[in-house]
Coordinates of C-alpha atoms in Angstrom, one line a residue:
Chain A
X1037 CA 4.3 7.6 -1.2
X1038 CA 7.0 10.2 -0.5
X1039 CA 5.3 13.5 0.4
X1040 CA 7.1 16.9 0.7
X1041 CA 5.2 19.6 2.5
X1042 CA 6.1 23.2 1.9
X1043 CA 4.7 25.1 4.9
X1044 CA 4.3 28.7 3.7
X1045 CA 2.8 30.1 6.9
X1046 CA 4.7 33.3 7.5
X1047 CA 4.2 33.7 11.1
X1048 CA 4.6 31.4 14.1
X1049 CA 1.8 33.2 15.9
X1050 CA -0.7 31.8 13.4
X1051 CA -1.5 28.4 14.6
X1052 CA -4.2 27.1 12.3
X1053 CA -2.1 25.9 9.3
X1054 CA 0.7 24.7 11.5
X1055 CA -1.6 22.7 13.7
X1056 CA -3.5 21.3 10.7
X1057 CA -0.3 20.2 9.0
X1058 CA 1.0 18.5 12.2
X1059 CA -2.2 16.5 12.4
X1060 CA -2.3 15.7 8.6
X1061 CA 1.4 14.7 8.6
X1062 CA 0.8 12.4 11.6
X1063 CA -2.2 10.8 9.8
X1064 CA -0.2 10.3 6.6
X1065 CA 2.7 8.7 8.5
X1066 CA 0.4 6.2 10.3
X1067 CA -0.9 5.3 6.8
X1068 CA 2.6 4.4 5.7
X1069 CA 3.6 7.6 3.8
X1070 CA 7.0 9.2 4.3
X1071 CA 6.5 12.9 5.0
X1072 CA 9.2 15.5 4.9
X1073 CA 8.0 18.9 6.0
X1074 CA 9.8 22.3 5.5
X1075 CA 8.9 25.2 7.7
X1076 CA 9.9 27.8 5.1
X1077 CA 9.7 30.8 7.4
X1078 CA 12.5 29.4 9.6
X1079 CA 14.8 28.5 6.7
X1080 CA 17.6 30.5 5.1
X1081 CA 16.2 31.0 1.6
X1082 CA 17.0 34.0 -0.6
X1083 CA 14.9 35.3 -3.4
X1084 CA 15.6 34.5 -7.1
X1085 CA 17.5 37.3 -8.7
X1086 CA 16.7 36.2 -12.3
X1087 CA 20.3 35.6 -13.1
X1088 CA 19.5 32.3 -14.9
X1089 CA 22.7 30.9 -13.5
X1090 CA 20.8 27.7 -12.7
X1091 CA 20.2 27.4 -16.5
X1092 CA 23.4 28.7 -18.1
X1093 CA 26.2 28.6 -15.5
X1094 CA 25.7 25.6 -13.1
X1095 CA 22.8 23.8 -15.0
X1096 CA 20.2 22.4 -12.6
X1097 CA 21.6 24.2 -9.5
X1098 CA 21.1 27.7 -8.2
X1099 CA 24.3 29.7 -7.8
X1100 CA 22.9 31.1 -4.5
X1101 CA 23.9 28.5 -1.9
X1102 CA 21.3 28.3 0.9
X1103 CA 18.5 26.0 2.1
X1104 CA 16.8 26.1 -1.3
X1105 CA 19.0 23.2 -2.4
X1106 CA 17.6 21.0 0.3
X1107 CA 14.1 21.8 -0.9
X1108 CA 14.9 21.2 -4.6
X1109 CA 16.5 17.9 -3.8
X1110 CA 13.6 16.7 -1.7
X1111 CA 10.9 18.0 -4.0
X1112 CA 12.2 16.4 -7.2
X1113 CA 12.6 13.0 -5.4
X1114 CA 9.1 13.1 -4.0
X1115 CA 5.8 11.7 -5.3
X1116 CA 3.7 14.6 -4.1
X1117 CA 4.7 18.2 -3.5
X1118 CA 2.2 19.9 -1.2
X1119 CA 2.1 23.7 -1.2
X1120 CA 0.5 24.8 2.0
X1121 CA -0.3 28.4 2.8
X1122 CA -2.7 30.8 4.4
X1123 CA -4.5 33.0 1.7
X1124 CA -3.1 36.5 2.0
X1125 CA -4.4 39.2 -0.2
X1126 CA -6.0 36.6 -2.4
X1127 CA -2.9 34.4 -3.0
X1128 CA -0.5 32.1 -1.3
X1129 CA 2.1 33.7 1.0
X1130 CA 5.2 35.5 -0.2
X1131 CA 7.2 33.0 1.9
X1132 CA 5.8 30.3 -0.3
X1133 CA 6.3 32.3 -3.5
X1134 CA 9.9 32.8 -2.6
X1135 CA 10.6 29.1 -2.7
X1136 CA 8.4 28.5 -5.8
X1137 CA 10.6 31.0 -7.7
X1138 CA 13.7 29.0 -6.5
X1139 CA 12.4 25.8 -7.9
X1140 CA 13.2 26.8 -11.5
X1141 CA 16.6 24.9 -11.5
X1142 CA 14.4 21.8 -11.7
X1143 CA 13.3 22.9 -15.2
X1144 CA 15.2 23.3 -18.4
X1145 CA 15.5 26.6 -20.2
X1146 CA 14.7 25.1 -23.5
X1147 CA 11.1 25.4 -24.6
X1148 CA 9.0 22.7 -26.3
X1149 CA 5.5 22.4 -27.5
X1150 CA 3.2 20.6 -25.1
X1151 CA -0.5 20.2 -25.8
X1152 CA -0.4 23.1 -28.3
X1153 CA 1.3 25.5 -25.9
X1154 CA 4.9 26.5 -25.3
X1155 CA 6.3 25.1 -22.0
X1156 CA 9.7 24.4 -20.5
X1157 CA 11.4 21.2 -21.4
X1158 CA 11.9 18.5 -18.7
X1159 CA 15.2 18.4 -16.9
X1160 CA 14.3 15.3 -14.8
X1161 CA 12.7 12.1 -15.9
X1162 CA 9.8 12.4 -13.5
X1163 CA 8.2 15.2 -11.5
X1164 CA 6.0 15.0 -8.3
X1165 CA 2.3 15.5 -8.4
X1166 CA 1.3 18.9 -7.0
X1167 CA -1.0 19.4 -4.1
X1168 CA -2.4 22.7 -2.6
X1169 CA -3.6 23.2 1.0
X1170 CA -5.1 26.6 1.8
X1171 CA -6.2 28.4 5.0
X1172 CA -8.9 30.9 4.2
X1173 CA -8.7 34.5 5.4
X1174 CA -11.7 36.5 6.4
X1175 CA -11.7 38.2 3.0
X1176 CA -11.2 35.0 1.0
X1177 CA -14.0 34.2 -1.4
X1178 CA -14.7 31.4 -3.9
X1179 CA -13.3 33.4 -6.8
X1180 CA -10.0 33.8 -4.9
X1181 CA -9.8 30.0 -4.3
X1182 CA -10.6 29.3 -7.9
X1183 CA -7.9 31.7 -9.1
X1184 CA -5.3 30.1 -6.8
X1185 CA -6.2 26.7 -8.1
X1186 CA -6.0 27.9 -11.7
X1187 CA -2.6 29.4 -11.1
X1188 CA -1.2 26.3 -9.4
X1189 CA -2.7 24.1 -12.1
X1190 CA -0.7 26.0 -14.7
X1191 CA 2.4 26.0 -12.6
X1192 CA 2.0 22.2 -12.3
X1193 CA 1.9 22.0 -16.1
X1194 CA 5.2 23.9 -16.3
X1195 CA 6.6 21.4 -13.8
X1196 CA 5.5 18.6 -16.1
X1197 CA 2.9 17.5 -13.6
X1198 CA -0.6 18.0 -12.5
X1199 CA -2.5 19.6 -9.7
X1200 CA -4.0 16.5 -8.1
X1201 CA -5.2 17.7 -4.7
X1202 CA -6.7 20.9 -3.3
X1203 CA -7.7 21.1 0.3
X1204 CA -8.9 23.7 2.8
X1205 CA -7.8 23.7 6.5
X1206 CA -11.5 24.3 7.3
X1207 CA -12.2 20.6 6.4
X1208 CA -11.1 17.7 8.6
X1209 CA -7.5 16.5 8.2
X1210 CA -8.9 13.0 7.9
X1211 CA -10.6 14.0 4.7
X1212 CA -7.4 15.4 3.3
X1213 CA -5.5 12.3 4.3
X1214 CA -8.1 10.1 2.6
X1215 CA -7.9 12.2 -0.6
X1216 CA -4.1 12.0 -0.6
X1217 CA -4.3 8.3 0.1
X1218 CA -6.3 7.7 -3.1
X1219 CA -3.7 9.4 -5.3
Chain B
X1307 CA -0.3 63.4 -14.6
X1308 CA 2.2 62.1 -12.0
X1309 CA 2.8 58.4 -12.6
X1310 CA 4.3 56.2 -9.9
X1311 CA 6.0 53.2 -11.5
X1312 CA 6.9 50.0 -9.7
X1313 CA 9.3 47.7 -11.5
X1314 CA 8.8 44.3 -9.9
X1315 CA 11.4 42.4 -11.9
X1316 CA 13.9 40.4 -9.8
X1317 CA 16.6 42.0 -12.0
X1318 CA 15.6 45.6 -11.2
X1319 CA 17.3 48.1 -13.5
X1320 CA 18.9 45.4 -15.7
X1321 CA 15.6 43.8 -16.6
X1322 CA 13.5 43.2 -19.7
X1323 CA 10.8 45.0 -17.7
X1324 CA 13.0 48.1 -17.6
X1325 CA 13.5 47.8 -21.4
X1326 CA 9.8 47.7 -22.0
X1327 CA 9.2 50.6 -19.6
X1328 CA 11.8 52.9 -21.1
X1329 CA 10.0 53.6 -24.5
X1330 CA 6.6 53.6 -22.7
X1331 CA 7.8 56.3 -20.3
X1332 CA 9.4 58.3 -23.1
X1333 CA 6.1 58.3 -24.9
X1334 CA 4.3 59.1 -21.6
X1335 CA 6.6 62.1 -20.9
X1336 CA 5.8 63.7 -24.3
X1337 CA 2.6 65.2 -22.9
X1338 CA 3.4 68.5 -21.2
X1339 CA 3.1 68.3 -17.4
X1340 CA 3.5 64.6 -17.2
X1341 CA 6.2 63.2 -14.8
X1342 CA 7.0 59.9 -13.3
X1343 CA 8.9 58.3 -10.5
X1344 CA 10.4 54.8 -10.7
X1345 CA 10.7 52.2 -7.9
X1346 CA 12.4 48.8 -7.9
X1347 CA 10.5 46.3 -5.8
X1348 CA 13.5 43.9 -5.8
X1349 CA 15.3 46.3 -3.5
X1350 CA 14.0 44.7 -0.4
X1351 CA 15.4 47.3 2.0
X1352 CA 13.3 50.0 0.3
X1353 CA 9.9 48.4 1.1
X1354 CA 8.9 51.2 3.5
X1355 CA 9.7 53.7 0.8
X1356 CA 7.6 51.7 -1.7
X1357 CA 4.7 51.6 0.6
X1358 CA 4.9 55.4 1.1
X1359 CA 5.1 55.9 -2.7
X1360 CA 2.0 53.8 -3.2
X1361 CA 0.1 55.7 -0.4
X1362 CA 0.9 59.0 -2.0
X1363 CA 0.4 58.0 -5.7
X1364 CA -2.5 59.2 -7.8
X1365 CA -1.8 56.8 -10.6
X1366 CA 0.4 53.7 -10.4
X1367 CA 1.8 51.3 -13.0
X1368 CA 3.1 48.0 -11.9
X1369 CA 5.4 46.2 -14.4
X1370 CA 7.0 42.8 -14.0
X1371 CA 7.6 39.4 -15.6
X1372 CA 5.5 36.3 -15.1
X1373 CA 7.4 34.1 -12.6
X1374 CA 6.4 30.4 -12.1
X1375 CA 3.0 31.3 -13.6
X1376 CA 2.4 34.2 -11.3
X1377 CA 4.0 37.3 -9.9
X1378 CA 7.7 37.3 -8.7
X1379 CA 8.3 37.1 -4.9
X1380 CA 9.1 40.8 -4.5
X1381 CA 5.7 41.7 -6.0
X1382 CA 3.8 39.4 -3.6
X1383 CA 5.8 40.7 -0.7
X1384 CA 4.8 44.3 -1.7
X1385 CA 1.1 43.2 -2.1
X1386 CA 1.1 41.8 1.4
X1387 CA 2.6 45.1 2.8
X1388 CA -0.4 46.9 1.1
X1389 CA -3.0 45.0 3.1
X1390 CA -3.7 48.1 5.4
X1391 CA -4.7 50.1 2.3
X1392 CA -7.6 47.8 1.3
X1393 CA -10.6 50.0 0.8
X1394 CA -8.9 53.3 1.5
X1395 CA -10.6 56.2 -0.2
X1396 CA -7.6 57.9 -1.8
X1397 CA -5.9 54.9 -3.3
X1398 CA -4.3 55.4 -6.7
X1399 CA -5.7 54.1 -10.0
X1400 CA -3.7 50.9 -11.0
X1401 CA -2.4 49.7 -14.3
X1402 CA -0.4 46.6 -15.0
X1403 CA 2.2 45.7 -17.5
X1404 CA 3.1 42.0 -17.4
X1405 CA 5.3 40.0 -19.7
X1406 CA 6.6 36.5 -20.1
X1407 CA 9.3 34.5 -21.8
X1408 CA 6.6 32.3 -23.1
X1409 CA 5.6 33.7 -26.5
X1410 CA 1.9 33.4 -26.0
X1411 CA -0.1 35.7 -23.8
X1412 CA -2.4 33.0 -22.5
X1413 CA 0.2 32.0 -19.9
X1414 CA -0.4 35.4 -18.2
X1415 CA -4.2 35.3 -18.2
X1416 CA -4.6 34.0 -14.7
X1417 CA -2.2 36.6 -13.4
X1418 CA -4.2 39.3 -15.1
X1419 CA -7.3 37.9 -13.4
X1420 CA -5.5 38.0 -10.1
X1421 CA -4.2 41.5 -10.5
X1422 CA -7.6 42.9 -11.5
X1423 CA -9.2 41.3 -8.5
X1424 CA -6.4 42.8 -6.4
X1425 CA -7.2 46.3 -7.7
X1426 CA -10.8 45.8 -6.6
X1427 CA -9.7 44.3 -3.2
X1428 CA -7.6 47.4 -2.6
X1429 CA -10.3 49.6 -3.9
X1430 CA -8.1 51.0 -6.6
X1431 CA -9.8 52.2 -9.9
X1432 CA -8.5 49.7 -12.5
X1433 CA -6.8 51.2 -15.6
X1434 CA -6.2 47.9 -17.3
X1435 CA -3.6 45.2 -18.0
X1436 CA -1.2 45.0 -20.8
X1437 CA 0.3 41.6 -21.6
X1438 CA 3.4 41.0 -23.7
X1439 CA 4.7 37.5 -24.4
X1440 CA 8.1 36.5 -25.9
X1441 CA 10.1 39.0 -23.8
X1442 CA 13.0 36.8 -22.8
X1443 CA 16.3 38.3 -23.9
X1444 CA 15.0 41.6 -25.3
X1445 CA 17.5 43.5 -23.2
X1446 CA 20.3 41.8 -25.2
X1447 CA 18.7 41.7 -28.7
X1448 CA 20.1 44.0 -31.4
X1449 CA 18.1 47.1 -32.1
X1450 CA 16.7 45.7 -35.4
X1451 CA 14.9 42.9 -33.5
X1452 CA 13.3 45.2 -30.9
X1453 CA 12.6 48.3 -32.9
X1454 CA 8.9 47.4 -33.7
X1455 CA 8.2 46.4 -30.1
X1456 CA 9.7 49.5 -28.6
X1457 CA 7.9 51.7 -31.1
X1458 CA 4.7 50.1 -30.0
X1459 CA 5.5 50.5 -26.3
X1460 CA 6.3 54.2 -27.1
X1461 CA 2.9 54.6 -28.8
X1462 CA 1.2 52.9 -25.8
X1463 CA 3.0 55.4 -23.5
X1464 CA 2.0 58.3 -25.7
X1465 CA -1.7 57.4 -25.6
X1466 CA -1.4 56.7 -21.9
X1467 CA 0.2 60.1 -21.3
X1468 CA -2.7 61.8 -23.1
X1469 CA -5.6 59.8 -21.9
X1470 CA -4.6 58.0 -18.8
X1471 CA -5.7 54.7 -20.3
X1472 CA -4.2 51.8 -22.4
X1473 CA -5.0 52.0 -26.1
X1474 CA -7.2 48.9 -26.7
X1475 CA -5.9 48.3 -30.2
X1476 CA -2.2 48.5 -29.2
X1477 CA -2.9 46.4 -26.1
X1478 CA -4.6 43.7 -28.3
X1479 CA -1.7 43.7 -30.7
X1480 CA 0.9 43.4 -28.0
X1481 CA -0.9 40.4 -26.6
X1482 CA -0.5 38.5 -29.9
X1483 CA -0.2 35.6 -30.2
X1484 CA -2.7 34.6 -27.5
X1485 CA -2.0 31.0 -28.6
X1486 CA -0.5 29.5 -31.7
X1487 CA -2.9 28.1 -34.2
X1488 CA -2.2 24.5 -35.4
X1489 CA -0.9 26.0 -38.6
X1490 CA 1.6 28.3 -36.8
X1491 CA 3.0 25.7 -34.4
X1492 CA 5.6 24.5 -36.9
X1493 CA 6.8 28.0 -37.3
X1494 CA 6.9 28.5 -33.6
X1495 CA 8.9 25.3 -33.3
X1496 CA 11.6 26.8 -35.6
X1497 CA 11.6 29.9 -33.4
X1498 CA 12.2 27.8 -30.3
X1499 CA 15.1 26.1 -32.0
X1500 CA 16.6 29.4 -32.9
X1501 CA 16.3 30.6 -29.3
X1502 CA 18.0 27.4 -28.2
X1503 CA 20.9 27.9 -30.6
X1504 CA 21.4 31.6 -30.6
X1505 CA 20.4 32.5 -27.0
X1506 CA 20.7 29.6 -24.5
X1507 CA 23.5 27.7 -26.1
X1508 CA 25.5 30.8 -26.7
X1509 CA 25.3 31.6 -23.0
X1510 CA 26.0 28.0 -21.9
X1511 CA 29.1 27.8 -24.1
X1512 CA 30.3 31.2 -22.9
X1513 CA 30.2 29.8 -19.4
X1514 CA 31.8 26.5 -20.3
X1515 CA 28.6 24.8 -19.2
X1516 CA 27.3 23.5 -22.5
X1517 CA 28.3 19.9 -21.9
X1518 CA 26.4 20.0 -18.6
X1519 CA 23.3 21.5 -19.9
X1520 CA 21.1 18.5 -19.2
X1521 CA 22.6 17.9 -15.7
X1522 CA 20.4 16.4 -13.0
X1523 CA 22.2 17.3 -9.8
X1524 CA 19.4 16.2 -7.6
X1525 CA 18.5 12.9 -9.1
X1526 CA 18.8 10.0 -6.7
X1527 CA 21.8 8.6 -8.5
X1528 CA 23.7 11.6 -7.2
X1529 CA 24.7 11.1 -3.6
X1530 CA 22.8 13.1 -0.9
X1531 CA 24.6 16.2 0.4

């Protein structure tokens, strides 16, 4: 399976998520998966300005040329897109949110009815499954984790996919690798 | 009442958020002694100024669109900068106005949950959350199409200006439809088709991009960069 990891850790002084991902990626590779990891904080990625150029000017591509194109290309051609982040103020990091907002070129502006709700139409034939890996903060409670899961599950719906994995860095990386293996 | 307004739209001044805020703030200002100040979170360089405005506010309204099923980046960036204010005694009361291109308000329910939890995390008294769906393109719509919505926003602002709270009846009305009933889905489908033809296709054609509207620039058939 092709796995793309979006490392949303904002700060290189925080080691927990970085170390966990390094271990997990190693495990996944020894099990035959192809892993591509993006350290978002070190990349040149601007924020979405809401111009909708990716829908009405250069369909499928953002008009801002930066590293987001690399992420979009890798993401849409993967089998699993893993959003990894420390929990900050009850949600995934701004660094991760920035790239999430820049993934909208992968969708089509037209709406359709899907399971009784209005959602975006597909642009591509297939979309990767969505995974979520979180590092708890001292103030993170169960309600926070449930909220983040719920939000990513809905985001996955809009990306014509499903949230298929949620992990915590507090659990062994072996466990996460096993769960991802079973997908 | 002095109201500190944070517009969190990536488009700043030229946003649907600004269009919704305008009649609300007009209504709010009708009560003598009311005044507001407006900040645009998309102006990254003004973050320090935004933090200061929050720290000095007595009452704050955050308004922004749903973005990939949650808040836009600039809003999360602002939230992270507010971490030192968690539990501070003199934090402002917080109200939220969120809107989405999706016509149903159910898409924004998780975000509402998040924001209300955030208010409690910060220790800010919660005013409430107003959700409005179907907001895509309102900034470009002819007045006839937006008149009823803007009148409602003005009324919401008037009540807020007098009472400091969101009128529950108006709030419930703005949130309609929460979801489409099976009977209404065919009507919704016609609405979606209209939006396709009158809104998206018009823009695509204006940009000479209509023929490429289904482009898949990152599909594996297209060579790697």
